[in-house]
């Protein structure tokens, strides 16, 4: 996962991968991004203490997929902010303008969505990508729901004894424990997702870096759980050994 694609602000919009065809890059269309300063901001420029970061500007941009047969259009909007750039080598500071995205729709995939992933799961993941720009806590909560749906997909029981004596409805933490007995090795990643989701739900905020960590953990876990990456690579290696290095299948 390239973290620089999911920064808080950009001097120029990045070439995200198209969420529709999942192969082409999104290119900013001519005459975009466009921005306007608010009238109250213009008025404040006359103030004697006014600094560039007092400026309030909103921007909008249309991006188009470079693949001619796809041509997906993505709309991006947010704030254009002044930001103090430090040049440590020259020991200077200068103001730069950055685009802080508050809305990207349809949202680019932060991690690839496998076609083997059940639609109930991919729906939550896609919502998570969209909410990432709008509300980090809501995105974290979607990841928590995603883990619930993933447990459903693997037919992890919803009732059992869990950590108690009596049979009861299992909470997500107990379902993850059950899952660990079925498919070991992913408990920590799933628990981390659950914690970030819980924190997002209760505190109403989630840290962008923690959220990106979650996506990264998920990418790794899904490659194993959904696409059996290691098993497929092992099978390919075996085939090459059998064919003495020739890639004829
Ligand atoms: Zn496309």
JSON list of C-alpha atoms and ligand atoms in Angstrom, two decimals:
[
{"chain": "A", "resi": 1, "resn": "UNK", "atom": "CA", "xyz": [0.00, 0.00, 0.00]},
{"chain": "A", "resi": 2, "resn": "UNK", "atom": "CA", "xyz": [1.40, 3.40, -1.01]},
{"chain": "A", "resi": 3, "resn": "UNK", "atom": "CA", "xyz": [0.70, 5.68, 1.96]},
{"chain": "A", "resi": 4, "resn": "UNK", "atom": "CA", "xyz": [1.49, 8.89, 0.07]},
{"chain": "A", "resi": 5, "resn": "UNK", "atom": "CA", "xyz": [-1.71, 8.38, -1.97]},
{"chain": "A", "resi": 6, "resn": "UNK", "atom": "CA", "xyz": [-3.81, 8.77, 1.19]},
{"chain": "A", "resi": 7, "resn": "UNK", "atom": "CA", "xyz": [-2.19, 11.86, 2.74]},
{"chain": "A", "resi": 8, "resn": "UNK", "atom": "CA", "xyz": [-4.14, 14.57, 4.56]},
{"chain": "A", "resi": 9, "resn": "UNK", "atom": "CA", "xyz": [-3.25, 17.12, 1.87]},
{"chain": "A", "resi": 10, "resn": "UNK", "atom": "CA", "xyz": [-1.72, 17.26, -1.62]},
{"chain": "A", "resi": 11, "resn": "UNK", "atom": "CA", "xyz": [0.07, 19.97, -3.58]},
{"chain": "A", "resi": 12, "resn": "UNK", "atom": "CA", "xyz": [-1.37, 18.24, -6.70]},
{"chain": "A", "resi": 13, "resn": "UNK", "atom": "CA", "xyz": [-4.03, 15.50, -6.72]},
{"chain": "A", "resi": 14, "resn": "UNK", "atom": "CA", "xyz": [-2.38, 12.06, -6.94]},
{"chain": "A", "resi": 15, "resn": "UNK", "atom": "CA", "xyz": [-2.92, 9.58, -9.78]},
{"chain": "A", "resi": 16, "resn": "UNK", "atom": "CA", "xyz": [-5.17, 7.21, -7.86]},
{"chain": "A", "resi": 17, "resn": "UNK", "atom": "CA", "xyz": [-6.14, 3.95, -9.57]},
{"chain": "A", "resi": 18, "resn": "UNK", "atom": "CA", "xyz": [-9.62, 4.05, -11.09]},
{"chain": "A", "resi": 19, "resn": "UNK", "atom": "CA", "xyz": [-12.19, 2.41, -8.77]},
{"chain": "A", "resi": 20, "resn": "UNK", "atom": "CA", "xyz": [-14.27, 1.23, -11.76]},
{"chain": "A", "resi": 21, "resn": "UNK", "atom": "CA", "xyz": [-11.83, -0.66, -14.05]},
{"chain": "A", "resi": 22, "resn": "UNK", "atom": "CA", "xyz": [-9.19, -1.01, -11.28]},
{"chain": "A", "resi": 23, "resn": "UNK", "atom": "CA", "xyz": [-6.39, -0.68, -13.86]},
{"chain": "A", "resi": 24, "resn": "UNK", "atom": "CA", "xyz": [-6.26, 2.86, -15.31]},
{"chain": "A", "resi": 25, "resn": "UNK", "atom": "CA", "xyz": [-5.04, 5.96, -13.49]},
{"chain": "A", "resi": 26, "resn": "UNK", "atom": "CA", "xyz": [-7.32, 8.88, -12.69]},
{"chain": "A", "resi": 27, "resn": "UNK", "atom": "CA", "xyz": [-6.12, 12.07, -14.37]},
{"chain": "A", "resi": 28, "resn": "UNK", "atom": "CA", "xyz": [-7.22, 15.56, -13.31]},
{"chain": "A", "resi": 29, "resn": "UNK", "atom": "CA", "xyz": [-9.38, 16.98, -16.13]},
{"chain": "A", "resi": 30, "resn": "UNK", "atom": "CA", "xyz": [-8.43, 20.28, -17.84]},
{"chain": "A", "resi": 31, "resn": "UNK", "atom": "CA", "xyz": [-9.30, 23.47, -15.93]},
{"chain": "A", "resi": 32, "resn": "UNK", "atom": "CA", "xyz": [-9.37, 21.59, -12.60]},
{"chain": "A", "resi": 33, "resn": "UNK", "atom": "CA", "xyz": [-8.88, 21.88, -9.70]},
{"chain": "A", "resi": 34, "resn": "UNK", "atom": "CA", "xyz": [-10.86, 25.11, -9.41]},
{"chain": "A", "resi": 35, "resn": "UNK", "atom": "CA", "xyz": [-11.19, 27.05, -6.20]},
{"chain": "A", "resi": 36, "resn": "UNK", "atom": "CA", "xyz": [-12.84, 30.12, -4.75]},
{"chain": "A", "resi": 37, "resn": "UNK", "atom": "CA", "xyz": [-12.15, 32.17, -1.65]},
{"chain": "A", "resi": 38, "resn": "UNK", "atom": "CA", "xyz": [-15.07, 32.96, 0.67]},
{"chain": "A", "resi": 39, "resn": "UNK", "atom": "CA", "xyz": [-16.14, 36.61, 1.03]},
{"chain": "A", "resi": 40, "resn": "UNK", "atom": "CA", "xyz": [-15.52, 36.60, 4.81]},
{"chain": "A", "resi": 41, "resn": "UNK", "atom": "CA", "xyz": [-11.99, 35.35, 4.14]},
{"chain": "A", "resi": 42, "resn": "UNK", "atom": "CA", "xyz": [-11.34, 38.17, 1.64]},
{"chain": "A", "resi": 43, "resn": "UNK", "atom": "CA", "xyz": [-12.47, 40.66, 4.25]},
{"chain": "A", "resi": 44, "resn": "UNK", "atom": "CA", "xyz": [-10.08, 39.23, 6.86]},
{"chain": "A", "resi": 45, "resn": "UNK", "atom": "CA", "xyz": [-7.10, 39.77, 4.52]},
{"chain": "A", "resi": 46, "resn": "UNK", "atom": "CA", "xyz": [-7.28, 43.48, 5.46]},
{"chain": "A", "resi": 47, "resn": "UNK", "atom": "CA", "xyz": [-6.62, 42.70, 9.10]},
{"chain": "A", "resi": 48, "resn": "UNK", "atom": "CA", "xyz": [-3.14, 43.78, 10.20]},
{"chain": "A", "resi": 49, "resn": "UNK", "atom": "CA", "xyz": [-2.31, 40.38, 11.77]},
{"chain": "A", "resi": 50, "resn": "UNK", "atom": "CA", "xyz": [-3.61, 38.41, 8.78]},
{"chain": "A", "resi": 51, "resn": "UNK", "atom": "CA", "xyz": [-1.48, 35.41, 7.77]},
{"chain": "A", "resi": 52, "resn": "UNK", "atom": "CA", "xyz": [-1.85, 33.25, 4.64]},
{"chain": "A", "resi": 53, "resn": "UNK", "atom": "CA", "xyz": [-3.31, 30.40, 6.73]},
{"chain": "A", "resi": 54, "resn": "UNK", "atom": "CA", "xyz": [-6.29, 32.63, 7.61]},
{"chain": "A", "resi": 55, "resn": "UNK", "atom": "CA", "xyz": [-7.48, 32.18, 4.01]},
{"chain": "A", "resi": 56, "resn": "UNK", "atom": "CA", "xyz": [-10.60, 30.06, 3.56]},
{"chain": "A", "resi": 57, "resn": "UNK", "atom": "CA", "xyz": [-10.90, 28.54, 0.08]},
{"chain": "A", "resi": 58, "resn": "UNK", "atom": "CA", "xyz": [-12.92, 25.60, -1.25]},
{"chain": "A", "resi": 59, "resn": "UNK", "atom": "CA", "xyz": [-11.84, 23.55, -4.27]},
{"chain": "A", "resi": 60, "resn": "UNK", "atom": "CA", "xyz": [-13.48, 21.09, -6.62]},
{"chain": "A", "resi": 61, "resn": "UNK", "atom": "CA", "xyz": [-11.97, 18.82, -9.28]},
{"chain": "A", "resi": 62, "resn": "UNK", "atom": "CA", "xyz": [-13.12, 16.27, -11.83]},
{"chain": "A", "resi": 63, "resn": "UNK", "atom": "CA", "xyz": [-10.83, 13.36, -12.55]},
{"chain": "A", "resi": 64, "resn": "UNK", "atom": "CA", "xyz": [-11.19, 10.94, -15.44]},
{"chain": "A", "resi": 65, "resn": "UNK", "atom": "CA", "xyz": [-9.91, 7.40, -15.92]},
{"chain": "A", "resi": 66, "resn": "UNK", "atom": "CA", "xyz": [-7.22, 7.28, -18.62]},
{"chain": "A", "resi": 67, "resn": "UNK", "atom": "CA", "xyz": [-8.61, 4.02, -20.05]},
{"chain": "A", "resi": 68, "resn": "UNK", "atom": "CA", "xyz": [-10.65, 5.15, -23.08]},
{"chain": "A", "resi": 69, "resn": "UNK", "atom": "CA", "xyz": [-13.27, 2.38, -22.81]},
{"chain": "A", "resi": 70, "resn": "UNK", "atom": "CA", "xyz": [-13.77, 3.07, -19.08]},
{"chain": "A", "resi": 71, "resn": "UNK", "atom": "CA", "xyz": [-13.62, 6.85, -18.70]},
{"chain": "A", "resi": 72, "resn": "UNK", "atom": "CA", "xyz": [-14.93, 6.78, -15.12]},
{"chain": "A", "resi": 73, "resn": "UNK", "atom": "CA", "xyz": [-15.44, 10.26, -13.69]},
{"chain": "A", "resi": 74, "resn": "UNK", "atom": "CA", "xyz": [-14.50, 10.91, -10.06]},
{"chain": "A", "resi": 75, "resn": "UNK", "atom": "CA", "xyz": [-15.48, 14.09, -8.25]},
{"chain": "A", "resi": 76, "resn": "UNK", "atom": "CA", "xyz": [-13.16, 15.49, -5.55]},
{"chain": "A", "resi": 77, "resn": "UNK", "atom": "CA", "xyz": [-13.88, 18.40, -3.24]},
{"chain": "A", "resi": 78, "resn": "UNK", "atom": "CA", "xyz": [-12.52, 20.01, -0.12]},
{"chain": "A", "resi": 79, "resn": "UNK", "atom": "CA", "xyz": [-10.48, 22.89, 1.28]},
{"chain": "A", "resi": 80, "resn": "UNK", "atom": "CA", "xyz": [-7.48, 24.64, -0.23]},
{"chain": "A", "resi": 81, "resn": "UNK", "atom": "CA", "xyz": [-5.24, 25.62, 2.66]},
{"chain": "A", "resi": 82, "resn": "UNK", "atom": "CA", "xyz": [-2.02, 27.56, 3.08]},
{"chain": "A", "resi": 83, "resn": "UNK", "atom": "CA", "xyz": [0.66, 25.45, 4.67]},
{"chain": "A", "resi": 84, "resn": "UNK", "atom": "CA", "xyz": [4.11, 26.46, 5.95]},
{"chain": "A", "resi": 85, "resn": "UNK", "atom": "CA", "xyz": [6.78, 24.47, 4.16]},
{"chain": "A", "resi": 86, "resn": "UNK", "atom": "CA", "xyz": [10.13, 24.10, 5.96]},
{"chain": "A", "resi": 87, "resn": "UNK", "atom": "CA", "xyz": [13.26, 23.76, 3.86]},
{"chain": "A", "resi": 88, "resn": "UNK", "atom": "CA", "xyz": [15.73, 22.44, 6.43]},
{"chain": "A", "resi": 89, "resn": "UNK", "atom": "CA", "xyz": [18.69, 22.37, 4.01]},
{"chain": "A", "resi": 90, "resn": "UNK", "atom": "CA", "xyz": [18.42, 26.04, 3.10]},
{"chain": "A", "resi": 91, "resn": "UNK", "atom": "CA", "xyz": [16.97, 26.93, 6.49]},
{"chain": "A", "resi": 92, "resn": "UNK", "atom": "CA", "xyz": [14.03, 28.77, 4.92]},
{"chain": "A", "resi": 93, "resn": "UNK", "atom": "CA", "xyz": [10.27, 28.69, 5.24]},
{"chain": "A", "resi": 94, "resn": "UNK", "atom": "CA", "xyz": [7.69, 29.39, 2.55]},
{"chain": "A", "resi": 95, "resn": "UNK", "atom": "CA", "xyz": [3.92, 29.20, 2.21]},
{"chain": "A", "resi": 96, "resn": "UNK", "atom": "CA", "xyz": [2.47, 26.53, -0.08]},
{"chain": "A", "resi": 97, "resn": "UNK", "atom": "CA", "xyz": [-1.10, 25.73, -1.02]},
{"chain": "A", "resi": 98, "resn": "UNK", "atom": "CA", "xyz": [-2.38, 22.22, -0.37]},
{"chain": "A", "resi": 99, "resn": "UNK", "atom": "CA", "xyz": [-5.62, 20.50, -1.33]},
{"chain": "A", "resi": 100, "resn": "UNK", "atom": "CA", "xyz": [-7.29, 18.81, 1.64]},
{"chain": "A", "resi": 101, "resn": "UNK", "atom": "CA", "xyz": [-9.83, 16.33, 0.27]},
{"chain": "A", "resi": 102, "resn": "UNK", "atom": "CA", "xyz": [-13.09, 16.07, 2.21]},
{"chain": "A", "resi": 103, "resn": "UNK", "atom": "CA", "xyz": [-14.95, 14.13, -0.44]},
{"chain": "A", "resi": 104, "resn": "UNK", "atom": "CA", "xyz": [-13.94, 11.69, -3.21]},
{"chain": "A", "resi": 105, "resn": "UNK", "atom": "CA", "xyz": [-16.69, 9.85, -5.08]},
{"chain": "A", "resi": 106, "resn": "UNK", "atom": "CA", "xyz": [-16.60, 7.14, -6.25]},
{"chain": "A", "resi": 107, "resn": "UNK", "atom": "CA", "xyz": [-13.68, 6.61, -3.88]},
{"chain": "A", "resi": 108, "resn": "UNK", "atom": "CA", "xyz": [-10.49, 4.88, -5.09]},
{"chain": "A", "resi": 109, "resn": "UNK", "atom": "CA", "xyz": [-9.70, 1.54, -3.45]},
{"chain": "A", "resi": 110, "resn": "UNK", "atom": "CA", "xyz": [-7.19, 1.99, -0.61]},
{"chain": "A", "resi": 111, "resn": "UNK", "atom": "CA", "xyz": [-6.38, -1.73, -0.82]},
{"chain": "A", "resi": 112, "resn": "UNK", "atom": "CA", "xyz": [-7.32, -4.06, -3.69]},
{"chain": "A", "resi": 113, "resn": "UNK", "atom": "CA", "xyz": [-10.73, -5.71, -3.41]},
{"chain": "A", "resi": 114, "resn": "UNK", "atom": "CA", "xyz": [-10.46, -9.38, -4.37]},
{"chain": "A", "resi": 115, "resn": "UNK", "atom": "CA", "xyz": [-13.18, -10.68, -6.67]},
{"chain": "A", "resi": 116, "resn": "UNK", "atom": "CA", "xyz": [-13.36, -13.70, -4.35]},
{"chain": "A", "resi": 117, "resn": "UNK", "atom": "CA", "xyz": [-14.51, -11.48, -1.48]},
{"chain": "A", "resi": 118, "resn": "UNK", "atom": "CA", "xyz": [-18.25, -11.92, -0.78]},
{"chain": "A", "resi": 119, "resn": "UNK", "atom": "CA", "xyz": [-20.34, -8.87, -1.70]},
{"chain": "A", "resi": 120, "resn": "UNK", "atom": "CA", "xyz": [-21.49, -8.33, 1.92]},
{"chain": "A", "resi": 121, "resn": "UNK", "atom": "CA", "xyz": [-17.83, -7.80, 2.85]},
{"chain": "A", "resi": 122, "resn": "UNK", "atom": "CA", "xyz": [-16.75, -5.77, -0.19]},
{"chain": "A", "resi": 123, "resn": "UNK", "atom": "CA", "xyz": [-19.76, -3.45, 0.33]},
{"chain": "A", "resi": 124, "resn": "UNK", "atom": "CA", "xyz": [-18.46, -2.52, 3.82]},
{"chain": "A", "resi": 125, "resn": "UNK", "atom": "CA", "xyz": [-14.90, -2.11, 2.56]},
{"chain": "A", "resi": 126, "resn": "UNK", "atom": "CA", "xyz": [-16.00, 0.22, -0.26]},
{"chain": "A", "resi": 127, "resn": "UNK", "atom": "CA", "xyz": [-18.00, 2.31, 2.22]},
{"chain": "A", "resi": 128, "resn": "UNK", "atom": "CA", "xyz": [-14.84, 2.45, 4.37]},
{"chain": "A", "resi": 129, "resn": "UNK", "atom": "CA", "xyz": [-12.84, 3.85, 1.42]},
{"chain": "A", "resi": 130, "resn": "UNK", "atom": "CA", "xyz": [-15.48, 6.51, 0.80]},
{"chain": "A", "resi": 131, "resn": "UNK", "atom": "CA", "xyz": [-15.83, 7.47, 4.48]},
{"chain": "A", "resi": 132, "resn": "UNK", "atom": "CA", "xyz": [-12.04, 7.65, 4.87]},
{"chain": "A", "resi": 133, "resn": "UNK", "atom": "CA", "xyz": [-12.17, 11.13, 3.28]},
{"chain": "A", "resi": 134, "resn": "UNK", "atom": "CA", "xyz": [-15.33, 12.28, 5.02]},
{"chain": "A", "resi": 135, "resn": "UNK", "atom": "CA", "xyz": [-15.18, 10.91, 8.56]},
{"chain": "A", "resi": 136, "resn": "UNK", "atom": "CA", "xyz": [-12.32, 8.71, 9.84]},
{"chain": "A", "resi": 137, "resn": "UNK", "atom": "CA", "xyz": [-14.33, 7.43, 12.83]},
{"chain": "A", "resi": 138, "resn": "UNK", "atom": "CA", "xyz": [-17.17, 6.30, 10.55]},
{"chain": "A", "resi": 139, "resn": "UNK", "atom": "CA", "xyz": [-14.62, 4.57, 8.30]},
{"chain": "A", "resi": 140, "resn": "UNK", "atom": "CA", "xyz": [-13.16, 2.75, 11.33]},
{"chain": "A", "resi": 141, "resn": "UNK", "atom": "CA", "xyz": [-16.65, 1.64, 12.30]},
{"chain": "A", "resi": 142, "resn": "UNK", "atom": "CA", "xyz": [-17.17, 0.20, 8.79]},
{"chain": "A", "resi": 143, "resn": "UNK", "atom": "CA", "xyz": [-14.00, -1.86, 9.22]},
{"chain": "A", "resi": 144, "resn": "UNK", "atom": "CA", "xyz": [-15.44, -3.29, 12.42]},
{"chain": "A", "resi": 145, "resn": "UNK", "atom": "CA", "xyz": [-18.64, -4.25, 10.57]},
{"chain": "A", "resi": 146, "resn": "UNK", "atom": "CA", "xyz": [-16.45, -5.69, 7.81]},
{"chain": "A", "resi": 147, "resn": "UNK", "atom": "CA", "xyz": [-14.83, -8.06, 10.35]},
{"chain": "A", "resi": 148, "resn": "UNK", "atom": "CA", "xyz": [-18.32, -9.16, 11.53]},
{"chain": "A", "resi": 149, "resn": "UNK", "atom": "CA", "xyz": [-19.32, -9.94, 7.91]},
{"chain": "A", "resi": 150, "resn": "UNK", "atom": "CA", "xyz": [-16.02, -11.77, 7.36]},
{"chain": "A", "resi": 151, "resn": "UNK", "atom": "CA", "xyz": [-16.79, -13.95, 10.42]},
{"chain": "A", "resi": 152, "resn": "UNK", "atom": "CA", "xyz": [-20.24, -14.66, 8.90]},
{"chain": "A", "resi": 153, "resn": "UNK", "atom": "CA", "xyz": [-18.59, -15.64, 5.60]},
{"chain": "A", "resi": 154, "resn": "UNK", "atom": "CA", "xyz": [-16.40, -18.18, 7.39]},
{"chain": "A", "resi": 155, "resn": "UNK", "atom": "CA", "xyz": [-19.46, -19.44, 9.29]},
{"chain": "A", "resi": 156, "resn": "UNK", "atom": "CA", "xyz": [-18.05, -18.51, 12.69]},
{"chain": "A", "resi": 157, "resn": "UNK", "atom": "CA", "xyz": [-20.84, -19.26, 15.21]},
{"chain": "A", "resi": 158, "resn": "UNK", "atom": "CA", "xyz": [-22.83, -16.34, 16.60]},
{"chain": "A", "resi": 159, "resn": "UNK", "atom": "CA", "xyz": [-23.77, -18.27, 19.76]},
{"chain": "A", "resi": 160, "resn": "UNK", "atom": "CA", "xyz": [-21.59, -20.24, 22.15]},
{"chain": "A", "resi": 161, "resn": "UNK", "atom": "CA", "xyz": [-19.98, -20.23, 25.58]},
{"chain": "A", "resi": 162, "resn": "UNK", "atom": "CA", "xyz": [-17.11, -17.97, 24.59]},
{"chain": "A", "resi": 163, "resn": "UNK", "atom": "CA", "xyz": [-15.42, -16.73, 27.77]},
{"chain": "A", "resi": 164, "resn": "UNK", "atom": "CA", "xyz": [-18.52, -17.45, 29.93]},
{"chain": "A", "resi": 165, "resn": "UNK", "atom": "CA", "xyz": [-20.11, -20.57, 31.42]},
{"chain": "A", "resi": 166, "resn": "UNK", "atom": "CA", "xyz": [-23.50, -20.23, 29.75]},
{"chain": "A", "resi": 167, "resn": "UNK", "atom": "CA", "xyz": [-24.33, -20.21, 26.06]},
{"chain": "A", "resi": 168, "resn": "UNK", "atom": "CA", "xyz": [-24.88, -16.61, 24.89]},
{"chain": "A", "resi": 169, "resn": "UNK", "atom": "CA", "xyz": [-24.67, -14.40, 21.80]},
{"chain": "A", "resi": 170, "resn": "UNK", "atom": "CA", "xyz": [-20.96, -14.06, 21.10]},
{"chain": "A", "resi": 171, "resn": "UNK", "atom": "CA", "xyz": [-19.50, -10.59, 20.79]},
{"chain": "A", "resi": 172, "resn": "UNK", "atom": "CA", "xyz": [-16.95, -9.81, 18.06]},
{"chain": "A", "resi": 173, "resn": "UNK", "atom": "CA", "xyz": [-13.98, -10.43, 20.35]},
{"chain": "A", "resi": 174, "resn": "UNK", "atom": "CA", "xyz": [-15.28, -13.93, 21.16]},
{"chain": "A", "resi": 175, "resn": "UNK", "atom": "CA", "xyz": [-16.06, -14.66, 17.51]},
{"chain": "A", "resi": 176, "resn": "UNK", "atom": "CA", "xyz": [-12.47, -13.72, 16.58]},
{"chain": "A", "resi": 177, "resn": "UNK", "atom": "CA", "xyz": [-11.27, -16.21, 19.26]},
{"chain": "A", "resi": 178, "resn": "UNK", "atom": "CA", "xyz": [-13.51, -18.89, 17.70]},
{"chain": "A", "resi": 179, "resn": "UNK", "atom": "CA", "xyz": [-12.16, -18.03, 14.25]},
{"chain": "A", "resi": 180, "resn": "UNK", "atom": "CA", "xyz": [-8.61, -18.42, 15.54]},
{"chain": "A", "resi": 181, "resn": "UNK", "atom": "CA", "xyz": [-9.34, -22.08, 16.33]},
{"chain": "A", "resi": 182, "resn": "UNK", "atom": "CA", "xyz": [-10.66, -22.56, 12.76]},
{"chain": "A", "resi": 183, "resn": "UNK", "atom": "CA", "xyz": [-8.03, -20.56, 10.84]},
{"chain": "A", "resi": 184, "resn": "UNK", "atom": "CA", "xyz": [-5.14, -19.62, 13.11]},
{"chain": "A", "resi": 185, "resn": "UNK", "atom": "CA", "xyz": [-2.71, -16.77, 12.48]},
{"chain": "A", "resi": 186, "resn": "UNK", "atom": "CA", "xyz": [-4.99, -13.75, 11.97]},
{"chain": "A", "resi": 187, "resn": "UNK", "atom": "CA", "xyz": [-6.24, -13.03, 15.48]},
{"chain": "A", "resi": 188, "resn": "UNK", "atom": "CA", "xyz": [-3.94, -10.05, 16.13]},
{"chain": "A", "resi": 189, "resn": "UNK", "atom": "CA", "xyz": [-4.80, -8.32, 12.84]},
{"chain": "A", "resi": 190, "resn": "UNK", "atom": "CA", "xyz": [-8.54, -8.83, 13.36]},
{"chain": "A", "resi": 191, "resn": "UNK", "atom": "CA", "xyz": [-8.35, -7.72, 17.00]},
{"chain": "A", "resi": 192, "resn": "UNK", "atom": "CA", "xyz": [-6.47, -4.57, 15.94]},
{"chain": "A", "resi": 193, "resn": "UNK", "atom": "CA", "xyz": [-9.26, -3.77, 13.47]},
{"chain": "A", "resi": 194, "resn": "UNK", "atom": "CA", "xyz": [-11.85, -4.36, 16.17]},
{"chain": "A", "resi": 195, "resn": "UNK", "atom": "CA", "xyz": [-10.06, -2.02, 18.61]},
{"chain": "A", "resi": 196, "resn": "UNK", "atom": "CA", "xyz": [-9.73, 0.80, 16.06]},
{"chain": "A", "resi": 197, "resn": "UNK", "atom": "CA", "xyz": [-13.41, 0.30, 15.14]},
{"chain": "A", "resi": 198, "resn": "UNK", "atom": "CA", "xyz": [-14.45, 0.41, 18.81]},
{"chain": "A", "resi": 199, "resn": "UNK", "atom": "CA", "xyz": [-12.37, 3.51, 19.43]},
{"chain": "A", "resi": 200, "resn": "UNK", "atom": "CA", "xyz": [-13.87, 5.18, 16.36]},
{"chain": "A", "resi": 201, "resn": "UNK", "atom": "CA", "xyz": [-17.40, 4.34, 17.52]},
{"chain": "A", "resi": 202, "resn": "UNK", "atom": "CA", "xyz": [-17.00, 5.48, 21.11]},
{"chain": "A", "resi": 203, "resn": "UNK", "atom": "CA", "xyz": [-14.66, 8.46, 20.84]},
{"chain": "A", "resi": 204, "resn": "UNK", "atom": "CA", "xyz": [-16.08, 9.74, 17.57]},
{"chain": "A", "resi": 205, "resn": "UNK", "atom": "CA", "xyz": [-12.64, 10.04, 16.07]},
{"chain": "A", "resi": 206, "resn": "UNK", "atom": "CA", "xyz": [-10.01, 7.78, 14.58]},
{"chain": "A", "resi": 207, "resn": "UNK", "atom": "CA", "xyz": [-6.44, 8.55, 13.65]},
{"chain": "A", "resi": 208, "resn": "UNK", "atom": "CA", "xyz": [-5.70, 8.47, 9.90]},
{"chain": "A", "resi": 209, "resn": "UNK", "atom": "CA", "xyz": [-2.44, 6.59, 10.47]},
{"chain": "A", "resi": 210, "resn": "UNK", "atom": "CA", "xyz": [-4.15, 3.95, 12.66]},
{"chain": "A", "resi": 211, "resn": "UNK", "atom": "CA", "xyz": [-6.77, 3.54, 9.97]},
{"chain": "A", "resi": 212, "resn": "UNK", "atom": "CA", "xyz": [-4.14, 3.12, 7.24]},
{"chain": "A", "resi": 213, "resn": "UNK", "atom": "CA", "xyz": [-2.41, 0.55, 9.48]},
{"chain": "A", "resi": 214, "resn": "UNK", "atom": "CA", "xyz": [-5.74, -1.32, 9.60]},
{"chain": "A", "resi": 215, "resn": "UNK", "atom": "CA", "xyz": [-6.10, -1.31, 5.82]},
{"chain": "A", "resi": 216, "resn": "UNK", "atom": "CA", "xyz": [-2.55, -2.60, 5.52]},
{"chain": "A", "resi": 217, "resn": "UNK", "atom": "CA", "xyz": [-3.17, -5.42, 8.03]},
{"chain": "A", "resi": 218, "resn": "UNK", "atom": "CA", "xyz": [-6.37, -6.26, 6.22]},
{"chain": "A", "resi": 219, "resn": "UNK", "atom": "CA", "xyz": [-4.66, -6.39, 2.83]},
{"chain": "A", "resi": 220, "resn": "UNK", "atom": "CA", "xyz": [-2.26, -8.96, 4.20]},
{"chain": "A", "resi": 221, "resn": "UNK", "atom": "CA", "xyz": [-4.91, -11.02, 6.02]},
{"chain": "A", "resi": 222, "resn": "UNK", "atom": "CA", "xyz": [-7.27, -11.08, 3.03]},
{"chain": "A", "resi": 223, "resn": "UNK", "atom": "CA", "xyz": [-4.51, -12.16, 0.65]},
{"chain": "A", "resi": 224, "resn": "UNK", "atom": "CA", "xyz": [-4.21, -15.27, 2.83]},
{"chain": "A", "resi": 225, "resn": "UNK", "atom": "CA", "xyz": [-7.80, -15.86, 3.88]},
{"chain": "A", "resi": 226, "resn": "UNK", "atom": "CA", "xyz": [-9.59, -15.03, 0.63]},
{"chain": "A", "resi": 227, "resn": "UNK", "atom": "CA", "xyz": [-6.99, -15.56, -2.08]},
{"chain": "A", "resi": 228, "resn": "UNK", "atom": "CA", "xyz": [-4.79, -18.21, -0.38]},
{"chain": "A", "resi": 229, "resn": "UNK", "atom": "CA", "xyz": [-1.74, -16.34, -1.72]},
{"chain": "A", "resi": 230, "resn": "UNK", "atom": "CA", "xyz": [0.87, -18.46, 0.07]},
{"chain": "A", "resi": 231, "resn": "UNK", "atom": "CA", "xyz": [-0.75, -21.74, -1.03]},
{"chain": "A", "resi": 232, "resn": "UNK", "atom": "CA", "xyz": [-0.95, -20.51, -4.65]},
{"chain": "A", "resi": 233, "resn": "UNK", "atom": "CA", "xyz": [2.68, -19.42, -4.66]},
{"chain": "A", "resi": 234, "resn": "UNK", "atom": "CA", "xyz": [3.72, -22.76, -3.12]},
{"chain": "A", "resi": 235, "resn": "UNK", "atom": "CA", "xyz": [1.77, -24.58, -5.86]},
{"chain": "A", "resi": 236, "resn": "UNK", "atom": "CA", "xyz": [3.47, -22.48, -8.55]},
{"chain": "A", "resi": 237, "resn": "UNK", "atom": "CA", "xyz": [6.88, -23.24, -7.04]},
{"chain": "A", "resi": 238, "resn": "UNK", "atom": "CA", "xyz": [6.08, -26.98, -6.98]},
{"chain": "A", "resi": 239, "resn": "UNK", "atom": "CA", "xyz": [4.98, -26.87, -10.63]},
{"chain": "A", "resi": 240, "resn": "UNK", "atom": "CA", "xyz": [8.20, -25.12, -11.67]},
{"chain": "A", "resi": 241, "resn": "UNK", "atom": "CA", "xyz": [10.25, -27.72, -9.78]},
{"chain": "A", "resi": 242, "resn": "UNK", "atom": "CA", "xyz": [8.34, -30.56, -11.45]},
{"chain": "A", "resi": 243, "resn": "UNK", "atom": "CA", "xyz": [8.80, -28.98, -14.90]},
{"chain": "A", "resi": 244, "resn": "UNK", "atom": "CA", "xyz": [12.45, -28.27, -14.14]},
{"chain": "A", "resi": 245, "resn": "UNK", "atom": "CA", "xyz": [12.01, -24.52, -14.45]},
{"chain": "A", "resi": 246, "resn": "UNK", "atom": "CA", "xyz": [9.80, -24.40, -17.52]},
{"chain": "A", "resi": 247, "resn": "UNK", "atom": "CA", "xyz": [6.62, -22.39, -17.07]},
{"chain": "A", "resi": 248, "resn": "UNK", "atom": "CA", "xyz": [4.42, -24.73, -19.13]},
{"chain": "A", "resi": 249, "resn": "UNK", "atom": "CA", "xyz": [1.15, -25.47, -17.37]},
{"chain": "B", "resi": 1, "resn": "LIG", "atom": "ZN1", "xyz": [-11.25, 3.11, -15.28]}
]
